[in-house]
Amino acid sequence: MTAILQTHLPDDMRVARALPGIQPERGPWLRVDDAYAAQMARREALLAEQPADVLYLDPLARPAAEELLESVLDCLPALGFEMGEAQLICPDGRCVPMDRTAPLETLGRLCQNDFVLMEKRGDAHVLTGAVLCFPASWRLSEKAGRPLIDIHIPVEDYTDDLARRVQRLFDGIQVGRPLWRFNQLWYEDPELFQPRSQFEPRRVGAGSQDGSYYRTERQTLLRLPQSRAVVFAIHTYVLARADVPPLE
């Protein structure tokens, strides 16, 4: 399979920050970049061939998923999408049916982003829905319905203290004030769909700066006004080592 790569990163993704590295999102929270057409072709294939691996929705989370779709639709005209009553024409020329009965699948066919819904159940935010075509070494089926602390197991450096800080952060996310962070990973394999069970060893080269490909996720957090769900929107960039700019 041909590698799907970007050629550059946004300028604000060149400065590393200490975990969790959260800051206010001052630009658009949805983006279209030079890998849009190729990434969307990969997403279309995954949604058609492996829907059980990339889609999950708790029935009780349907209102939040529908609200998320409407929020995204409001943003698309500014990104070069042509909106119609029955379909949308994407920047790569694809026509995507306006299927509000399948909100997460529709989102997965429109945007480079993966979307994860986190809803407050008791004292914790729980993963209640997702379209996750480009997992970076985790498996949706193992995290579905789980609280925030379990989702990050067994991530290195995710201490109990950091977990409490992240939970407080989720509690404090305000409508209309999205936040963002990014991670930094190195892989030998540029494939975007890289699920891995938490019980499996890490792939050779994963996490090592000796990898041939630099993979980074722009992770945006925002709160939906009606359902109060927190959305975790993930835009994945993969660059060949030669195209990676100096990281400060």
PDB file of N, CA and C in Angstrom, residues 151-234:
ATOM      1  N   ILE A 151      -8.909   4.310  29.516  1.00  0.00           N
ATOM      2  CA  ILE A 151      -8.559   4.508  28.116  1.00  0.00           C
ATOM      3  C   ILE A 151      -7.062   4.713  27.954  1.00  0.00           C
ATOM      4  N   HIS A 152      -6.430   5.341  28.932  1.00  0.00           N
ATOM      5  CA  HIS A 152      -5.010   5.643  28.807  1.00  0.00           C
ATOM      6  C   HIS A 152      -4.097   4.537  29.327  1.00  0.00           C
ATOM      7  N   ILE A 153      -4.656   3.479  29.886  1.00  0.00           N
ATOM      8  CA  ILE A 153      -3.833   2.351  30.305  1.00  0.00           C
ATOM      9  C   ILE A 153      -3.462   1.541  29.072  1.00  0.00           C
ATOM     10  N   PRO A 154      -2.209   1.160  28.834  1.00  0.00           N
ATOM     11  CA  PRO A 154      -1.044   1.365  29.689  1.00  0.00           C
ATOM     12  C   PRO A 154      -0.085   2.411  29.134  1.00  0.00           C
ATOM     13  N   VAL A 155      -0.541   3.652  28.909  1.00  0.00           N
ATOM     14  CA  VAL A 155       0.322   4.696  28.380  1.00  0.00           C
ATOM     15  C   VAL A 155       1.370   5.092  29.414  1.00  0.00           C
ATOM     16  N   GLU A 156       2.624   5.139  28.965  1.00  0.00           N
ATOM     17  CA  GLU A 156       3.709   5.547  29.857  1.00  0.00           C
ATOM     18  C   GLU A 156       3.478   6.982  30.307  1.00  0.00           C
ATOM     19  N   ASP A 157       3.905   7.298  31.504  1.00  0.00           N
ATOM     20  CA  ASP A 157       3.847   8.646  32.069  1.00  0.00           C
ATOM     21  C   ASP A 157       2.436   9.079  32.449  1.00  0.00           C
ATOM     22  N   TYR A 158       1.416   8.203  32.247  1.00  0.00           N
ATOM     23  CA  TYR A 158       0.062   8.581  32.631  1.00  0.00           C
ATOM     24  C   TYR A 158      -0.147   8.161  34.079  1.00  0.00           C
ATOM     25  N   THR A 159       0.384   8.985  34.999  1.00  0.00           N
ATOM     26  CA  THR A 159       0.356   8.691  36.425  1.00  0.00           C
ATOM     27  C   THR A 159      -1.016   9.012  37.006  1.00  0.00           C
ATOM     28  N   ASP A 160      -1.251   8.572  38.241  1.00  0.00           N
ATOM     29  CA  ASP A 160      -2.513   8.877  38.908  1.00  0.00           C
ATOM     30  C   ASP A 160      -2.715  10.384  39.028  1.00  0.00           C
ATOM     31  N   ASP A 161      -1.618  11.108  39.311  1.00  0.00           N
ATOM     32  CA  ASP A 161      -1.717  12.558  39.442  1.00  0.00           C
ATOM     33  C   ASP A 161      -2.108  13.189  38.105  1.00  0.00           C
ATOM     34  N   LEU A 162      -1.486  12.732  37.020  1.00  0.00           N
ATOM     35  CA  LEU A 162      -1.824  13.254  35.704  1.00  0.00           C
ATOM     36  C   LEU A 162      -3.262  12.905  35.339  1.00  0.00           C
ATOM     37  N   ALA A 163      -3.700  11.700  35.705  1.00  0.00           N
ATOM     38  CA  ALA A 163      -5.082  11.287  35.425  1.00  0.00           C
ATOM     39  C   ALA A 163      -6.074  12.232  36.107  1.00  0.00           C
ATOM     40  N   ARG A 164      -5.784  12.592  37.366  1.00  0.00           N
ATOM     41  CA  ARG A 164      -6.676  13.520  38.081  1.00  0.00           C
ATOM     42  C   ARG A 164      -6.689  14.890  37.403  1.00  0.00           C
ATOM     43  N   ARG A 165      -5.525  15.336  36.949  1.00  0.00           N
ATOM     44  CA  ARG A 165      -5.446  16.629  36.267  1.00  0.00           C
ATOM     45  C   ARG A 165      -6.242  16.616  34.971  1.00  0.00           C
ATOM     46  N   VAL A 166      -6.146  15.517  34.232  1.00  0.00           N
ATOM     47  CA  VAL A 166      -6.874  15.411  32.967  1.00  0.00           C
ATOM     48  C   VAL A 166      -8.380  15.372  33.218  1.00  0.00           C
ATOM     49  N   GLN A 167      -8.815  14.656  34.276  1.00  0.00           N
ATOM     50  CA  GLN A 167     -10.242  14.616  34.594  1.00  0.00           C
ATOM     51  C   GLN A 167     -10.751  16.009  34.957  1.00  0.00           C
ATOM     52  N   ARG A 168      -9.975  16.754  35.726  1.00  0.00           N
ATOM     53  CA  ARG A 168     -10.373  18.126  36.063  1.00  0.00           C
ATOM     54  C   ARG A 168     -10.440  18.986  34.806  1.00  0.00           C
ATOM     55  N   LEU A 169      -9.490  18.734  33.894  1.00  0.00           N
ATOM     56  CA  LEU A 169      -9.492  19.467  32.631  1.00  0.00           C
ATOM     57  C   LEU A 169     -10.775  19.199  31.858  1.00  0.00           C
ATOM     58  N   PHE A 170     -11.172  17.931  31.741  1.00  0.00           N
ATOM     59  CA  PHE A 170     -12.406  17.582  31.040  1.00  0.00           C
ATOM     60  C   PHE A 170     -13.605  18.247  31.710  1.00  0.00           C
ATOM     61  N   ASP A 171     -13.628  18.247  33.024  1.00  0.00           N
ATOM     62  CA  ASP A 171     -14.741  18.871  33.741  1.00  0.00           C
ATOM     63  C   ASP A 171     -14.830  20.368  33.442  1.00  0.00           C
ATOM     64  N   GLY A 172     -13.686  20.987  33.167  1.00  0.00           N
ATOM     65  CA  GLY A 172     -13.654  22.432  33.000  1.00  0.00           C
ATOM     66  C   GLY A 172     -13.766  22.934  31.576  1.00  0.00           C
ATOM     67  N   ILE A 173     -13.862  22.050  30.589  1.00  0.00           N
ATOM     68  CA  ILE A 173     -13.963  22.491  29.200  1.00  0.00           C
ATOM     69  C   ILE A 173     -15.261  23.263  28.997  1.00  0.00           C
ATOM     70  N   GLN A 174     -15.163  24.450  28.398  1.00  0.00           N
ATOM     71  CA  GLN A 174     -16.323  25.324  28.233  1.00  0.00           C
ATOM     72  C   GLN A 174     -16.783  25.359  26.781  1.00  0.00           C
ATOM     73  N   VAL A 175     -18.077  25.504  26.601  1.00  0.00           N
ATOM     74  CA  VAL A 175     -18.662  25.626  25.261  1.00  0.00           C
ATOM     75  C   VAL A 175     -18.061  26.846  24.565  1.00  0.00           C
ATOM     76  N   GLY A 176     -17.655  26.667  23.309  1.00  0.00           N
ATOM     77  CA  GLY A 176     -17.114  27.771  22.529  1.00  0.00           C
ATOM     78  C   GLY A 176     -15.671  28.093  22.804  1.00  0.00           C
ATOM     79  N   ARG A 177     -15.007  27.306  23.658  1.00  0.00           N
ATOM     80  CA  ARG A 177     -13.597  27.537  23.972  1.00  0.00           C
ATOM     81  C   ARG A 177     -12.816  26.234  23.826  1.00  0.00           C
ATOM     82  N   PRO A 178     -12.612  25.775  22.585  1.00  0.00           N
ATOM     83  CA  PRO A 178     -11.893  24.512  22.379  1.00  0.00           C
ATOM     84  C   PRO A 178     -10.440  24.604  22.822  1.00  0.00           C
ATOM     85  N   LEU A 179      -9.911  23.472  23.221  1.00  0.00           N
ATOM     86  CA  LEU A 179      -8.519  23.336  23.629  1.00  0.00           C
ATOM     87  C   LEU A 179      -7.841  22.338  22.696  1.00  0.00           C
ATOM     88  N   TRP A 180      -6.513  22.356  22.683  1.00  0.00           N
ATOM     89  CA  TRP A 180      -5.824  21.376  21.845  1.00  0.00           C
ATOM     90  C   TRP A 180      -4.449  21.039  22.415  1.00  0.00           C
ATOM     91  N   ARG A 181      -3.939  19.910  21.947  1.00  0.00           N
ATOM     92  CA  ARG A 181      -2.588  19.461  22.260  1.00  0.00           C
ATOM     93  C   ARG A 181      -2.117  18.607  21.092  1.00  0.00           C
ATOM     94  N   PHE A 182      -0.847  18.215  21.116  1.00  0.00           N
ATOM     95  CA  PHE A 182      -0.391  17.247  20.122  1.00  0.00           C
ATOM     96  C   PHE A 182       0.629  16.317  20.747  1.00  0.00           C
ATOM     97  N   ASN A 183       0.728  15.119  20.165  1.00  0.00           N
ATOM     98  CA  ASN A 183       1.729  14.161  20.623  1.00  0.00           C
ATOM     99  C   ASN A 183       2.794  13.994  19.544  1.00  0.00           C
ATOM    100  N   GLN A 184       3.832  13.221  19.860  1.00  0.00           N
ATOM    101  CA  GLN A 184       4.915  12.984  18.915  1.00  0.00           C
ATOM    102  C   GLN A 184       5.303  11.506  18.979  1.00  0.00           C
ATOM    103  N   LEU A 185       5.205  10.825  17.840  1.00  0.00           N
ATOM    104  CA  LEU A 185       5.493   9.399  17.764  1.00  0.00           C
ATOM    105  C   LEU A 185       6.357   9.126  16.534  1.00  0.00           C
ATOM    106  N   TRP A 186       7.164   8.087  16.634  1.00  0.00           N
ATOM    107  CA  TRP A 186       7.957   7.642  15.482  1.00  0.00           C
ATOM    108  C   TRP A 186       7.591   6.196  15.166  1.00  0.00           C
ATOM    109  N   TYR A 187       7.388   5.909  13.884  1.00  0.00           N
ATOM    110  CA  TYR A 187       7.012   4.566  13.452  1.00  0.00           C
ATOM    111  C   TYR A 187       7.877   4.126  12.270  1.00  0.00           C
ATOM    112  N   GLU A 188       8.040   2.835  12.142  1.00  0.00           N
ATOM    113  CA  GLU A 188       8.675   2.289  10.949  1.00  0.00           C
ATOM    114  C   GLU A 188       7.663   2.100   9.827  1.00  0.00           C
ATOM    115  N   ASP A 189       6.406   1.961  10.190  1.00  0.00           N
ATOM    116  CA  ASP A 189       5.333   1.704   9.229  1.00  0.00           C
ATOM    117  C   ASP A 189       4.449   2.948   9.140  1.00  0.00           C
ATOM    118  N   PRO A 190       4.274   3.547   7.940  1.00  0.00           N
ATOM    119  CA  PRO A 190       3.466   4.758   7.830  1.00  0.00           C
ATOM    120  C   PRO A 190       1.962   4.505   7.775  1.00  0.00           C
ATOM    121  N   GLU A 191       1.527   3.228   7.806  1.00  0.00           N
ATOM    122  CA  GLU A 191       0.101   2.911   7.738  1.00  0.00           C
ATOM    123  C   GLU A 191      -0.672   3.694   8.800  1.00  0.00           C
ATOM    124  N   LEU A 192      -1.794   4.275   8.396  1.00  0.00           N
ATOM    125  CA  LEU A 192      -2.602   5.084   9.307  1.00  0.00           C
ATOM    126  C   LEU A 192      -3.427   4.239  10.267  1.00  0.00           C
ATOM    127  N   PHE A 193      -3.928   3.104   9.803  1.00  0.00           N
ATOM    128  CA  PHE A 193      -4.745   2.222  10.649  1.00  0.00           C
ATOM    129  C   PHE A 193      -3.806   1.273  11.390  1.00  0.00           C
ATOM    130  N   GLN A 194      -3.494   1.616  12.638  1.00  0.00           N
ATOM    131  CA  GLN A 194      -2.556   0.826  13.430  1.00  0.00           C
ATOM    132  C   GLN A 194      -3.163   0.470  14.787  1.00  0.00           C
ATOM    133  N   PRO A 195      -4.186  -0.380  14.799  1.00  0.00           N
ATOM    134  CA  PRO A 195      -4.742  -0.813  16.085  1.00  0.00           C
ATOM    135  C   PRO A 195      -3.779  -1.756  16.779  1.00  0.00           C
ATOM    136  N   ARG A 196      -3.774  -1.712  18.087  1.00  0.00           N
ATOM    137  CA  ARG A 196      -2.947  -2.640  18.875  1.00  0.00           C
ATOM    138  C   ARG A 196      -3.632  -2.880  20.199  1.00  0.00           C
ATOM    139  N   SER A 197      -3.763  -4.143  20.566  1.00  0.00           N
ATOM    140  CA  SER A 197      -4.348  -4.466  21.851  1.00  0.00           C
ATOM    141  C   SER A 197      -3.435  -3.995  22.974  1.00  0.00           C
ATOM    142  N   GLN A 198      -4.032  -3.619  24.087  1.00  0.00           N
ATOM    143  CA  GLN A 198      -3.225  -3.227  25.242  1.00  0.00           C
ATOM    144  C   GLN A 198      -2.440  -4.402  25.804  1.00  0.00           C
ATOM    145  N   PHE A 199      -2.779  -5.602  25.368  1.00  0.00           N
ATOM    146  CA  PHE A 199      -2.084  -6.792  25.850  1.00  0.00           C
ATOM    147  C   PHE A 199      -0.961  -7.225  24.901  1.00  0.00           C
ATOM    148  N   GLU A 200      -0.802  -6.530  23.772  1.00  0.00           N
ATOM    149  CA  GLU A 200       0.241  -6.865  22.817  1.00  0.00           C
ATOM    150  C   GLU A 200       1.463  -5.986  23.049  1.00  0.00           C
ATOM    151  N   PRO A 201       2.664  -6.480  22.730  1.00  0.00           N
ATOM    152  CA  PRO A 201       3.859  -5.635  22.843  1.00  0.00           C
ATOM    153  C   PRO A 201       3.834  -4.539  21.795  1.00  0.00           C
ATOM    154  N   ARG A 202       4.541  -3.454  22.065  1.00  0.00           N
ATOM    155  CA  ARG A 202       4.636  -2.378  21.089  1.00  0.00           C
ATOM    156  C   ARG A 202       5.359  -2.859  19.850  1.00  0.00           C
ATOM    157  N   ARG A 203       4.982  -2.284  18.692  1.00  0.00           N
ATOM    158  CA  ARG A 203       5.639  -2.644  17.453  1.00  0.00           C
ATOM    159  C   ARG A 203       7.088  -2.181  17.463  1.00  0.00           C
ATOM    160  N   VAL A 204       7.914  -2.889  16.733  1.00  0.00           N
ATOM    161  CA  VAL A 204       9.323  -2.519  16.641  1.00  0.00           C
ATOM    162  C   VAL A 204       9.429  -1.107  16.077  1.00  0.00           C
ATOM    163  N   GLY A 205      10.173  -0.263  16.772  1.00  0.00           N
ATOM    164  CA  GLY A 205      10.373   1.105  16.310  1.00  0.00           C
ATOM    165  C   GLY A 205       9.343   2.082  16.823  1.00  0.00           C
ATOM    166  N   ALA A 206       8.205   1.615  17.282  1.00  0.00           N
ATOM    167  CA  ALA A 206       7.163   2.528  17.754  1.00  0.00           C
ATOM    168  C   ALA A 206       7.647   3.274  18.983  1.00  0.00           C
ATOM    169  N   GLY A 207       7.543   4.582  18.960  1.00  0.00           N
ATOM    170  CA  GLY A 207       7.963   5.392  20.090  1.00  0.00           C
ATOM    171  C   GLY A 207       9.435   5.754  20.055  1.00  0.00           C
ATOM    172  N   SER A 208      10.220   5.080  19.229  1.00  0.00           N
ATOM    173  CA  SER A 208      11.642   5.377  19.124  1.00  0.00           C
ATOM    174  C   SER A 208      11.871   6.473  18.092  1.00  0.00           C
ATOM    175  N   GLN A 209      12.776   7.384  18.371  1.00  0.00           N
ATOM    176  CA  GLN A 209      13.081   8.443  17.417  1.00  0.00           C
ATOM    177  C   GLN A 209      13.927   7.937  16.267  1.00  0.00           C
ATOM    178  N   ASP A 210      14.206   6.639  16.242  1.00  0.00           N
ATOM    179  CA  ASP A 210      14.921   6.044  15.125  1.00  0.00           C
ATOM    180  C   ASP A 210      13.983   5.636  13.993  1.00  0.00           C
ATOM    181  N   GLY A 211      12.658   5.788  14.181  1.00  0.00           N
ATOM    182  CA  GLY A 211      11.700   5.386  13.158  1.00  0.00           C
ATOM    183  C   GLY A 211      11.844   6.220  11.894  1.00  0.00           C
ATOM    184  N   SER A 212      11.345   5.694  10.795  1.00  0.00           N
ATOM    185  CA  SER A 212      11.451   6.374   9.506  1.00  0.00           C
ATOM    186  C   SER A 212      10.346   7.407   9.292  1.00  0.00           C
ATOM    187  N   TYR A 213       9.270   7.297  10.087  1.00  0.00           N
ATOM    188  CA  TYR A 213       8.124   8.180   9.890  1.00  0.00           C
ATOM    189  C   TYR A 213       7.731   8.844  11.206  1.00  0.00           C
ATOM    190  N   TYR A 214       7.481  10.135  11.109  1.00  0.00           N
ATOM    191  CA  TYR A 214       7.042  10.926  12.251  1.00  0.00           C
ATOM    192  C   TYR A 214       5.521  11.026  12.208  1.00  0.00           C
ATOM    193  N   ARG A 215       4.877  10.572  13.262  1.00  0.00           N
ATOM    194  CA  ARG A 215       3.412  10.586  13.337  1.00  0.00           C
ATOM    195  C   ARG A 215       2.996  11.461  14.512  1.00  0.00           C
ATOM    196  N   THR A 216       2.120  12.398  14.250  1.00  0.00           N
ATOM    197  CA  THR A 216       1.661  13.288  15.300  1.00  0.00           C
ATOM    198  C   THR A 216       0.175  13.538  15.128  1.00  0.00           C
ATOM    199  N   GLU A 217      -0.524  13.684  16.248  1.00  0.00           N
ATOM    200  CA  GLU A 217      -1.962  13.907  16.237  1.00  0.00           C
ATOM    201  C   GLU A 217      -2.269  15.281  16.839  1.00  0.00           C
ATOM    202  N   ARG A 218      -2.989  16.084  16.095  1.00  0.00           N
ATOM    203  CA  ARG A 218      -3.530  17.316  16.664  1.00  0.00           C
ATOM    204  C   ARG A 218      -4.851  16.942  17.320  1.00  0.00           C
ATOM    205  N   GLN A 219      -4.900  16.997  18.628  1.00  0.00           N
ATOM    206  CA  GLN A 219      -6.039  16.516  19.402  1.00  0.00           C
ATOM    207  C   GLN A 219      -6.778  17.723  19.979  1.00  0.00           C
ATOM    208  N   THR A 220      -7.988  17.942  19.478  1.00  0.00           N
ATOM    209  CA  THR A 220      -8.797  19.085  19.912  1.00  0.00           C
ATOM    210  C   THR A 220      -9.912  18.616  20.840  1.00  0.00           C
ATOM    211  N   LEU A 221     -10.116  19.331  21.921  1.00  0.00           N
ATOM    212  CA  LEU A 221     -11.161  19.030  22.894  1.00  0.00           C
ATOM    213  C   LEU A 221     -12.175  20.171  22.890  1.00  0.00           C
ATOM    214  N   LEU A 222     -13.451  19.833  22.723  1.00  0.00           N
ATOM    215  CA  LEU A 222     -14.487  20.846  22.798  1.00  0.00           C
ATOM    216  C   LEU A 222     -15.749  20.263  23.416  1.00  0.00           C
ATOM    217  N   ARG A 223     -16.564  21.125  23.983  1.00  0.00           N
ATOM    218  CA  ARG A 223     -17.805  20.678  24.615  1.00  0.00           C
ATOM    219  C   ARG A 223     -18.999  21.062  23.750  1.00  0.00           C
ATOM    220  N   LEU A 224     -19.912  20.095  23.565  1.00  0.00           N
ATOM    221  CA  LEU A 224     -21.144  20.351  22.833  1.00  0.00           C
ATOM    222  C   LEU A 224     -22.152  21.022  23.760  1.00  0.00           C
ATOM    223  N   PRO A 225     -22.859  22.051  23.292  1.00  0.00           N
ATOM    224  CA  PRO A 225     -23.701  22.837  24.198  1.00  0.00           C
ATOM    225  C   PRO A 225     -24.946  22.121  24.708  1.00  0.00           C
ATOM    226  N   GLN A 226     -25.574  21.272  23.899  1.00  0.00           N
ATOM    227  CA  GLN A 226     -26.828  20.646  24.308  1.00  0.00           C
ATOM    228  C   GLN A 226     -26.599  19.376  25.123  1.00  0.00           C
ATOM    229  N   SER A 227     -25.858  18.421  24.579  1.00  0.00           N
ATOM    230  CA  SER A 227     -25.626  17.154  25.272  1.00  0.00           C
ATOM    231  C   SER A 227     -24.590  17.286  26.375  1.00  0.00           C
ATOM    232  N   ARG A 228     -23.747  18.328  26.293  1.00  0.00           N
ATOM    233  CA  ARG A 228     -22.635  18.552  27.232  1.00  0.00           C
ATOM    234  C   ARG A 228     -21.525  17.509  27.070  1.00  0.00           C
ATOM    235  N   ALA A 229     -21.580  16.723  26.003  1.00  0.00           N
ATOM    236  CA  ALA A 229     -20.515  15.758  25.739  1.00  0.00           C
ATOM    237  C   ALA A 229     -19.230  16.490  25.378  1.00  0.00           C
ATOM    238  N   VAL A 230     -18.099  15.879  25.720  1.00  0.00           N
ATOM    239  CA  VAL A 230     -16.795  16.375  25.290  1.00  0.00           C
ATOM    240  C   VAL A 230     -16.392  15.606  24.034  1.00  0.00           C
ATOM    241  N   VAL A 231     -15.983  16.340  23.015  1.00  0.00           N
ATOM    242  CA  VAL A 231     -15.527  15.744  21.756  1.00  0.00           C
ATOM    243  C   VAL A 231     -14.008  15.775  21.725  1.00  0.00           C
ATOM    244  N   PHE A 232     -13.432  14.646  21.386  1.00  0.00           N
ATOM    245  CA  PHE A 232     -11.995  14.505  21.208  1.00  0.00           C
ATOM    246  C   PHE A 232     -11.795  14.312  19.710  1.00  0.00           C
ATOM    247  N   ALA A 233     -11.364  15.367  19.006  1.00  0.00           N
ATOM    248  CA  ALA A 233     -11.193  15.331  17.558  1.00  0.00           C
ATOM    249  C   ALA A 233      -9.710  15.180  17.242  1.00  0.00           C
ATOM    250  N   ILE A 234      -9.363  14.174  16.445  1.00  0.00           N
ATOM    251  CA  ILE A 234      -7.961  13.805  16.229  1.00  0.00           C
ATOM    252  C   ILE A 234      -7.624  13.915  14.746  1.00  0.00           C
TER     253      ILE A 234
END
